[in-house]
């Protein structure tokens, strides 16, 4: 996600749809690939625990997980989960009282890194969060992954703080968006 090489896919449409149970193997593969790359490139143990298919299916059933593809019926090149509530272990009572949406499992296929897929999917999530009445979009990321912190900051996210005692306690937020990002198309009914 940190590469910035120009690419034709940068201007291509991004198709976002609700994840389906049949996407589970692809979601697990994206996570495993990301975990291996993060460990190798950044020395972080982020996502080193095995993917939990039961949890993945539960999030899919709730409509919280989406996938993005470069073609309307194409292979998923990215995924993100968007929830209406955050963890009270990480966010304060005051923060949780603010209308917000919370991202997790934000992953981009390494073959598409640096092509703007993650940035566009993040912009779409900010717009979708705004449509749901949220004022901010939040994410908690691994505390020891400085490169990921820099990625979010470079895309307009504000570091809130690092929650003590949590390996995934680096907290970031950004304002939601009022305008849909260019080139992102929704495919099918979404519940996020």
mmCIF file of C-alpha atoms in Angstrom:
data_model
loop_
_atom_site.group_PDB
_atom_site.id
_atom_site.type_symbol
_atom_site.label_atom_id
_atom_site.label_comp_id
_atom_site.label_asym_id
_atom_site.label_seq_id
_atom_site.Cartn_x
_atom_site.Cartn_y
_atom_site.Cartn_z
ATOM 1 C CA UNK A 1 0.000 0.000 0.000
ATOM 2 C CA UNK A 2 2.947 2.357 0.416
ATOM 3 C CA UNK A 3 4.179 2.300 -3.193
ATOM 4 C CA UNK A 4 3.360 5.319 -5.330
ATOM 5 C CA UNK A 5 4.162 4.103 -8.838
ATOM 6 C CA UNK A 6 1.852 5.414 -11.565
ATOM 7 C CA UNK A 7 -0.403 2.813 -13.082
ATOM 8 C CA UNK A 8 -3.321 2.582 -15.463
ATOM 9 C CA UNK A 9 -5.453 1.016 -12.703
ATOM 10 C CA UNK A 10 -5.201 4.250 -10.697
ATOM 11 C CA UNK A 11 -7.834 5.885 -12.894
ATOM 12 C CA UNK A 12 -9.836 2.709 -13.522
ATOM 13 C CA UNK A 13 -13.214 2.241 -11.902
ATOM 14 C CA UNK A 14 -13.356 0.469 -8.574
ATOM 15 C CA UNK A 15 -16.425 -1.717 -8.019
ATOM 16 C CA UNK A 16 -17.507 -2.180 -4.406
ATOM 17 C CA UNK A 17 -19.969 -4.860 -3.380
ATOM 18 C CA UNK A 18 -21.028 -6.682 -0.233
ATOM 19 C CA UNK A 19 -18.838 -9.672 0.541
ATOM 20 C CA UNK A 20 -20.503 -13.067 0.180
ATOM 21 C CA UNK A 21 -19.762 -16.356 1.954
ATOM 22 C CA UNK A 22 -18.048 -17.562 -1.231
ATOM 23 C CA UNK A 23 -15.515 -14.728 -0.799
ATOM 24 C CA UNK A 24 -14.207 -16.208 2.447
ATOM 25 C CA UNK A 25 -11.212 -18.050 0.880
ATOM 26 C CA UNK A 26 -10.214 -14.846 -0.952
ATOM 27 C CA UNK A 27 -10.503 -12.768 2.244
ATOM 28 C CA UNK A 28 -8.334 -15.289 4.111
ATOM 29 C CA UNK A 29 -5.774 -15.248 1.283
ATOM 30 C CA UNK A 30 -5.641 -11.427 1.234
ATOM 31 C CA UNK A 31 -5.025 -11.378 4.976
ATOM 32 C CA UNK A 32 -2.331 -14.079 4.838
ATOM 33 C CA UNK A 33 -0.562 -12.274 2.008
ATOM 34 C CA UNK A 34 -0.704 -8.966 3.864
ATOM 35 C CA UNK A 35 0.553 -10.552 7.101
ATOM 36 C CA UNK A 36 3.552 -12.108 5.333
ATOM 37 C CA UNK A 37 4.418 -8.840 3.598
ATOM 38 C CA UNK A 38 4.056 -6.762 6.781
ATOM 39 C CA UNK A 39 6.278 -9.169 8.725
ATOM 40 C CA UNK A 40 8.931 -9.178 6.001
ATOM 41 C CA UNK A 41 8.920 -5.477 5.133
ATOM 42 C CA UNK A 42 8.039 -3.897 8.472
ATOM 43 C CA UNK A 43 8.871 -6.458 11.143
ATOM 44 C CA UNK A 44 5.361 -6.323 12.585
ATOM 45 C CA UNK A 45 3.362 -9.321 13.794
ATOM 46 C CA UNK A 46 0.157 -7.697 12.525
ATOM 47 C CA UNK A 47 -2.412 -10.313 11.470
ATOM 48 C CA UNK A 48 -0.079 -13.166 12.413
ATOM 49 C CA UNK A 49 -2.926 -15.048 14.097
ATOM 50 C CA UNK A 50 -4.924 -17.319 11.782
ATOM 51 C CA UNK A 51 -7.905 -15.881 9.944
ATOM 52 C CA UNK A 52 -11.112 -16.745 11.820
ATOM 53 C CA UNK A 53 -13.643 -17.977 9.225
ATOM 54 C CA UNK A 54 -16.554 -18.013 11.714
ATOM 55 C CA UNK A 55 -15.956 -14.363 12.562
ATOM 56 C CA UNK A 56 -15.550 -13.577 8.864
ATOM 57 C CA UNK A 57 -18.867 -15.230 8.038
ATOM 58 C CA UNK A 58 -20.621 -13.391 10.872
ATOM 59 C CA UNK A 59 -19.384 -10.031 9.551
ATOM 60 C CA UNK A 60 -20.445 -10.981 6.023
ATOM 61 C CA UNK A 61 -23.901 -11.991 7.289
ATOM 62 C CA UNK A 62 -24.258 -8.566 8.962
ATOM 63 C CA UNK A 63 -23.320 -6.828 5.715
ATOM 64 C CA UNK A 64 -20.290 -5.206 7.356
ATOM 65 C CA UNK A 65 -17.609 -6.536 4.998
ATOM 66 C CA UNK A 66 -17.218 -5.310 1.446
ATOM 67 C CA UNK A 67 -14.849 -6.224 -1.366
ATOM 68 C CA UNK A 68 -13.579 -4.078 -4.212
ATOM 69 C CA UNK A 69 -12.713 -5.227 -7.728
ATOM 70 C CA UNK A 70 -11.416 -3.564 -10.878
ATOM 71 C CA UNK A 71 -14.226 -5.069 -12.979
ATOM 72 C CA UNK A 72 -17.937 -5.415 -12.128
ATOM 73 C CA UNK A 73 -17.651 -9.163 -11.545
ATOM 74 C CA UNK A 74 -13.901 -9.282 -11.052
ATOM 75 C CA UNK A 75 -11.747 -10.829 -8.385
ATOM 76 C CA UNK A 76 -11.583 -8.964 -5.084
ATOM 77 C CA UNK A 77 -8.449 -6.799 -4.983
ATOM 78 C CA UNK A 78 -9.278 -5.205 -1.621
ATOM 79 C CA UNK A 79 -11.577 -5.586 1.351
ATOM 80 C CA UNK A 80 -12.687 -3.593 4.367
ATOM 81 C CA UNK A 81 -15.131 -4.103 7.206
ATOM 82 C CA UNK A 82 -17.177 -1.124 8.406
ATOM 83 C CA UNK A 83 -18.963 -1.297 11.753
ATOM 84 C CA UNK A 84 -21.298 1.105 13.538
ATOM 85 C CA UNK A 85 -19.619 0.656 16.938
ATOM 86 C CA UNK A 86 -16.100 0.847 18.235
ATOM 87 C CA UNK A 87 -14.370 -0.969 21.061
ATOM 88 C CA UNK A 88 -14.870 0.561 24.525
ATOM 89 C CA UNK A 89 -11.402 -0.798 25.358
ATOM 90 C CA UNK A 90 -9.913 1.622 22.814
ATOM 91 C CA UNK A 91 -12.273 4.577 22.443
ATOM 92 C CA UNK A 92 -13.454 6.801 25.303
ATOM 93 C CA UNK A 93 -17.095 7.165 26.339
ATOM 94 C CA UNK A 94 -17.121 10.644 24.778
ATOM 95 C CA UNK A 95 -15.636 9.354 21.511
ATOM 96 C CA UNK A 96 -18.110 6.498 21.330
ATOM 97 C CA UNK A 97 -20.967 8.975 21.818
ATOM 98 C CA UNK A 98 -19.956 10.798 18.605
ATOM 99 C CA UNK A 99 -21.654 9.403 15.477
ATOM 100 C CA UNK A 100 -18.892 7.364 13.828
ATOM 101 C CA UNK A 101 -18.111 4.290 11.776
ATOM 102 C CA UNK A 102 -15.161 1.989 12.465
ATOM 103 C CA UNK A 103 -12.946 0.268 9.897
ATOM 104 C CA UNK A 104 -11.169 -3.030 10.325
ATOM 105 C CA UNK A 105 -9.517 -5.672 8.171
ATOM 106 C CA UNK A 106 -8.622 -3.077 5.519
ATOM 107 C CA UNK A 107 -6.521 -5.053 3.053
ATOM 108 C CA UNK A 108 -5.287 -4.517 -0.514
ATOM 109 C CA UNK A 109 -3.887 -7.272 -2.723
ATOM 110 C CA UNK A 110 -0.113 -6.671 -2.907
ATOM 111 C CA UNK A 111 -0.271 -6.992 -6.720
ATOM 112 C CA UNK A 112 -2.335 -3.785 -6.717
ATOM 113 C CA UNK A 113 -0.358 -1.850 -4.103
ATOM 114 C CA UNK A 114 0.504 1.700 -5.081
ATOM 115 C CA UNK A 115 -2.335 1.977 -7.594
ATOM 116 C CA UNK A 116 -4.669 4.021 -5.422
ATOM 117 C CA UNK A 117 -7.015 1.135 -4.633
ATOM 118 C CA UNK A 118 -6.671 1.542 -0.867
ATOM 119 C CA UNK A 119 -6.986 5.329 -1.014
ATOM 120 C CA UNK A 120 -10.133 5.132 -3.145
ATOM 121 C CA UNK A 121 -11.692 2.439 -0.974
ATOM 122 C CA UNK A 122 -10.923 4.556 2.106
ATOM 123 C CA UNK A 123 -12.521 7.599 0.463
ATOM 124 C CA UNK A 124 -15.554 5.509 -0.404
ATOM 125 C CA UNK A 125 -15.794 4.304 3.218
ATOM 126 C CA UNK A 126 -15.664 7.941 4.427
ATOM 127 C CA UNK A 127 -18.473 8.839 2.038
ATOM 128 C CA UNK A 128 -20.544 5.779 3.026
ATOM 129 C CA UNK A 129 -20.015 6.591 6.710
ATOM 130 C CA UNK A 130 -21.222 10.147 6.090
ATOM 131 C CA UNK A 131 -24.330 8.862 4.314
ATOM 132 C CA UNK A 132 -25.143 6.823 7.415
ATOM 133 C CA UNK A 133 -25.035 9.931 9.623
ATOM 134 C CA UNK A 134 -21.526 9.468 11.006
ATOM 135 C CA UNK A 135 -19.333 12.531 11.467
ATOM 136 C CA UNK A 136 -16.051 10.631 11.618
ATOM 137 C CA UNK A 137 -14.534 7.421 10.297
ATOM 138 C CA UNK A 138 -12.166 5.687 12.722
ATOM 139 C CA UNK A 139 -9.639 2.913 12.611
ATOM 140 C CA UNK A 140 -7.341 1.274 15.130
ATOM 141 C CA UNK A 141 -4.132 -0.150 13.728
ATOM 142 C CA UNK A 142 -1.175 -2.057 15.059
ATOM 143 C CA UNK A 143 0.804 0.053 17.467
ATOM 144 C CA UNK A 144 4.199 -1.126 16.156
ATOM 145 C CA UNK A 145 3.519 -0.608 12.434
ATOM 146 C CA UNK A 146 4.975 2.872 11.859
ATOM 147 C CA UNK A 147 4.680 2.517 8.069
ATOM 148 C CA UNK A 148 0.934 1.954 8.381
ATOM 149 C CA UNK A 149 0.648 5.003 10.651
ATOM 150 C CA UNK A 150 2.424 7.056 7.979
ATOM 151 C CA UNK A 151 0.067 5.647 5.316
ATOM 152 C CA UNK A 152 -3.002 6.861 7.188
ATOM 153 C CA UNK A 153 -1.493 10.262 8.013
ATOM 154 C CA UNK A 154 -0.549 10.798 4.358
ATOM 155 C CA UNK A 155 -4.198 10.257 3.434
ATOM 156 C CA UNK A 156 -5.615 12.824 5.830
ATOM 157 C CA UNK A 157 -6.250 10.695 8.882
ATOM 158 C CA UNK A 158 -5.526 12.313 12.242
ATOM 159 C CA UNK A 159 -3.710 10.336 14.932
ATOM 160 C CA UNK A 160 -5.836 10.452 18.085
ATOM 161 C CA UNK A 161 -3.587 8.533 20.511
ATOM 162 C CA UNK A 162 -2.181 5.096 21.165
ATOM 163 C CA UNK A 163 -4.254 3.128 23.653
ATOM 164 C CA UNK A 164 -2.004 1.499 26.256
ATOM 165 C CA UNK A 165 -1.991 -2.264 26.535
ATOM 166 C CA UNK A 166 -3.331 -2.973 23.048
ATOM 167 C CA UNK A 167 -1.196 -4.326 20.237
ATOM 168 C CA UNK A 168 -3.705 -2.738 17.834
ATOM 169 C CA UNK A 169 -4.133 0.496 19.744
ATOM 170 C CA UNK A 170 -2.919 3.242 17.389
ATOM 171 C CA UNK A 171 -6.131 5.220 16.893
ATOM 172 C CA UNK A 172 -6.818 7.354 13.814
ATOM 173 C CA UNK A 173 -9.857 9.210 12.524
ATOM 174 C CA UNK A 174 -10.904 11.351 9.620
ATOM 175 C CA UNK A 175 -13.968 13.406 8.781
ATOM 176 C CA UNK A 176 -16.597 11.710 6.699
ATOM 177 C CA UNK A 177 -17.155 12.872 3.132
ATOM 178 C CA UNK A 178 -20.257 14.479 1.642
ATOM 179 C CA UNK A 179 -19.372 13.628 -1.966
ATOM 180 C CA UNK A 180 -18.877 10.178 -3.463
ATOM 181 C CA UNK A 181 -15.332 9.593 -4.708
ATOM 182 C CA UNK A 182 -14.892 9.651 -8.473
ATOM 183 C CA UNK A 183 -14.538 6.309 -10.170
ATOM 184 C CA UNK A 184 -15.985 4.176 -7.363
ATOM 185 C CA UNK A 185 -19.148 2.301 -8.252
ATOM 186 C CA UNK A 186 -21.350 0.286 -5.966
ATOM 187 C CA UNK A 187 -22.492 -3.075 -7.243
ATOM 188 C CA UNK A 188 -25.583 -4.559 -5.625
ATOM 189 C CA UNK A 189 -27.210 -3.721 -2.333
ATOM 190 C CA UNK A 190 -24.904 -2.647 0.462
ATOM 191 C CA UNK A 191 -25.853 -2.429 4.117
ATOM 192 C CA UNK A 192 -22.790 -0.639 5.508
#
